[in-house]
């Protein structure tokens, strides 16, 4: 059946089964392929999008459950000054290895900084622990979040 | 190394829709076997859509370099980018000797075309040693042609001209011409001899040695489709493929008629397949309008399997069989130096220890996938693969078409780690696409990915060591119980005759016994080394403590007995053998940087461990500082790394990133990962039971390089192996408890 949802500020109508997860609507129906499939059960965070600003695993969110909530994806996050700043920090720090998880990392980081503009290392741990990076770019993800927040990028957890 | 986050002077982005720029290619490409071959080839017009666009307006000339009139240089990156940074690094080598400004460089991923580009694969940390000279020579040849063109226009000698940042200068007259203007003429000139073309003095490098960001970074942070999973082809359908959970099993019956009637499903059929796990094995394909529809239909799929003999195998069974084999002499000897039994009899102290490590999966975050189109006997593949050449060969064999009819587009790869040196998913996609007569994207679920891997083989080592009264190691023996059939050791399950400390201990024996295995195995990042470093570097730490020695001093003393490089096999390149001096160098450096001599000041429950390893031509020593709390939980506080990969760190930003990633990968494996076999199948199915390291578990990793007068070598792998024993040795220092089995069992570290 048809569903109309607000994605990156644009209302889009799709005709799909109500149990189709948002991830697959984005990727295979709307051709927004930035959100990634990694585990399908909310363990890896590669599919993270914002639902009314909250970081949400789109692989487990049925299209029928979205209603009027506003969806923002990696393709739209650069429209906000904060999103742009985070993307810029990611480029400055040269965070990326394979890059597959990084959309999820950036979406999780954007949700963190929207809520906590000056996070400490524990805040970063808590907000980012659900988003796996198989390549192990964690030191640079941490540094990039701090840089986007205007903080020193030093790892203060050092013994 | 400095901290991450230096603002690089340059950002480079992938060109999109190259516009109307005229580009001319110069011809010079690396040949198979490390030599260089010059040939005037036209790029294959069928190769890539981008090539079509480019060739519509330009006269092609060289396989790797194209220059537009505005000076924008397009450089082909020939090897698959799996996160190791090769799509940035290989073009850096060409750009350096071409002598252009990096900000004017665009890079493009090559399709598979070995005749044009030479070998195209991502494995074994080989891209640097294999390409360090050839790619620079390709760039230098291009530069020489541009200089010759300018010299001809001006009527001067080429030797009177110089270049910088894409411009040829004639100092005597003050004239200049840009590469963009010269390229048409240059393209008509003879290609210089790549063997003799002059290379830059490293002190004149302007690109090599700079911390340059990855060329695809901007596309990645904005969510552009780059990966195999992102491929779309007109009229494409989506497929899932269910295989027998027991390795080697066959399809009996399947309810494909019922599946075909489900919403969105276009087809469902049994694929017979063959017996080779590297190729197409049997299963049931479901093809649908969306991947979600195919996956949903799969839940209704009922298959009766003929599970075959592997159903008898289990991890527990392997462990008890290994214990039995350990009671007997090894089935064969790999090496017998001196007289170990006599040396043990004379030794002041001896210890015996049994070490174990489990099967591991690769856990690429992008699950295996492939898009295929088969039309009129021609096969077109889009795949995230580490070995497109092997994939094309295998697809051709599976579909019985000539290899020349298989075209492989290499996408960006969401993690390789060795898994994608195998191309089984490619055979599946090609087969399914041919059967349905439409382009098909096959995507494995996470469960498929974990349960149908080529696993790092488990292994059992039964060790004995002896030290003299002065603490010198006099004898060491290992009975390695591993997997194989007859005389054939399973993939990545071997032990080399020169495995350290062989050749450094007078009385040493390596023996091997094999257990039959139906589970496919294969290379995982730093194959062999990722397991053997744990075993031998941990056991040497045990022996150091038995000898009453500082583990660092014990290692240095052991290495000090030999100074010359030791060849892995007779006649091999001396650079390929272990150079004890280089290993000593990184051990001393990491000790200095980590404050090793002050470790007695650490609080109770905190310890430091050290380990070193030589593999993939790289020398690494690492110190881990870890704290074990009363619950037994291990917290890795910090890791210090010292590496020696030769005379040049090509891209310091990526180098640090690779080393940090390798170290964190090793910690993740040690802390929690294992694949368990029961009744011939894998028990684990997702990241809840095979945990990858998460950010809160990732310590700071401080990276130092020791620059030495040796050709530069690779970084993807050699930084991983030492961290696992360094961590286990740190746990011993913190608790007095020795980790002899992976993953680390924290319950045995609990304090009452």
Short mmCIF file of C-alpha atoms in Angstrom, two decimals, chain B residues 15-24 54 57-58 66-75 100-106 146 165-167 177-184:
data_model
loop_
_atom_site.label_atom_id
_atom_site.label_comp_id
_atom_site.label_asym_id
_atom_site.label_seq_id
_atom_site.Cartn_x
_atom_site.Cartn_y
_atom_site.Cartn_z
CA UNK B 15 35.50 13.12 -10.81
CA UNK B 16 31.83 12.91 -11.57
CA UNK B 17 30.59 13.12 -15.14
CA UNK B 18 33.95 14.19 -16.49
CA UNK B 19 32.38 16.76 -18.81
CA UNK B 20 33.88 17.61 -22.15
CA UNK B 21 37.53 17.57 -21.11
CA UNK B 22 39.76 16.08 -23.72
CA UNK B 23 42.08 13.53 -22.25
CA UNK B 24 44.96 11.74 -23.77
CA UNK B 54 36.31 10.03 -22.05
CA UNK B 57 36.33 13.27 -26.98
CA UNK B 58 39.95 12.16 -26.66
CA UNK B 66 45.19 10.90 -18.99
CA UNK B 67 45.71 14.66 -19.09
CA UNK B 68 43.06 17.17 -20.09
CA UNK B 69 43.89 20.53 -21.72
CA UNK B 70 43.06 22.27 -18.44
CA UNK B 71 45.80 20.25 -16.74
CA UNK B 72 43.52 17.91 -14.81
CA UNK B 73 45.24 14.54 -14.63
CA UNK B 74 43.25 11.33 -14.40
CA UNK B 75 45.20 8.41 -12.99
CA UNK B 100 52.04 17.13 -11.11
CA UNK B 101 50.21 18.90 -8.33
CA UNK B 102 48.11 16.38 -6.36
CA UNK B 103 45.19 18.81 -6.31
CA UNK B 104 45.01 18.41 -10.10
CA UNK B 105 44.81 14.62 -9.87
CA UNK B 106 41.62 12.60 -10.17
CA UNK B 146 55.95 15.61 -21.94
CA UNK B 165 53.55 20.84 -10.78
CA UNK B 166 52.43 19.97 -14.30
CA UNK B 167 54.57 22.53 -16.15
CA UNK B 177 54.45 25.01 -21.30
CA UNK B 178 51.78 23.22 -19.32
CA UNK B 179 51.19 19.46 -19.52
CA UNK B 180 47.65 20.14 -20.70
CA UNK B 181 48.97 21.96 -23.75
CA UNK B 182 51.77 19.46 -24.41
CA UNK B 183 49.88 16.24 -24.05
CA UNK B 184 48.62 15.98 -27.66
#
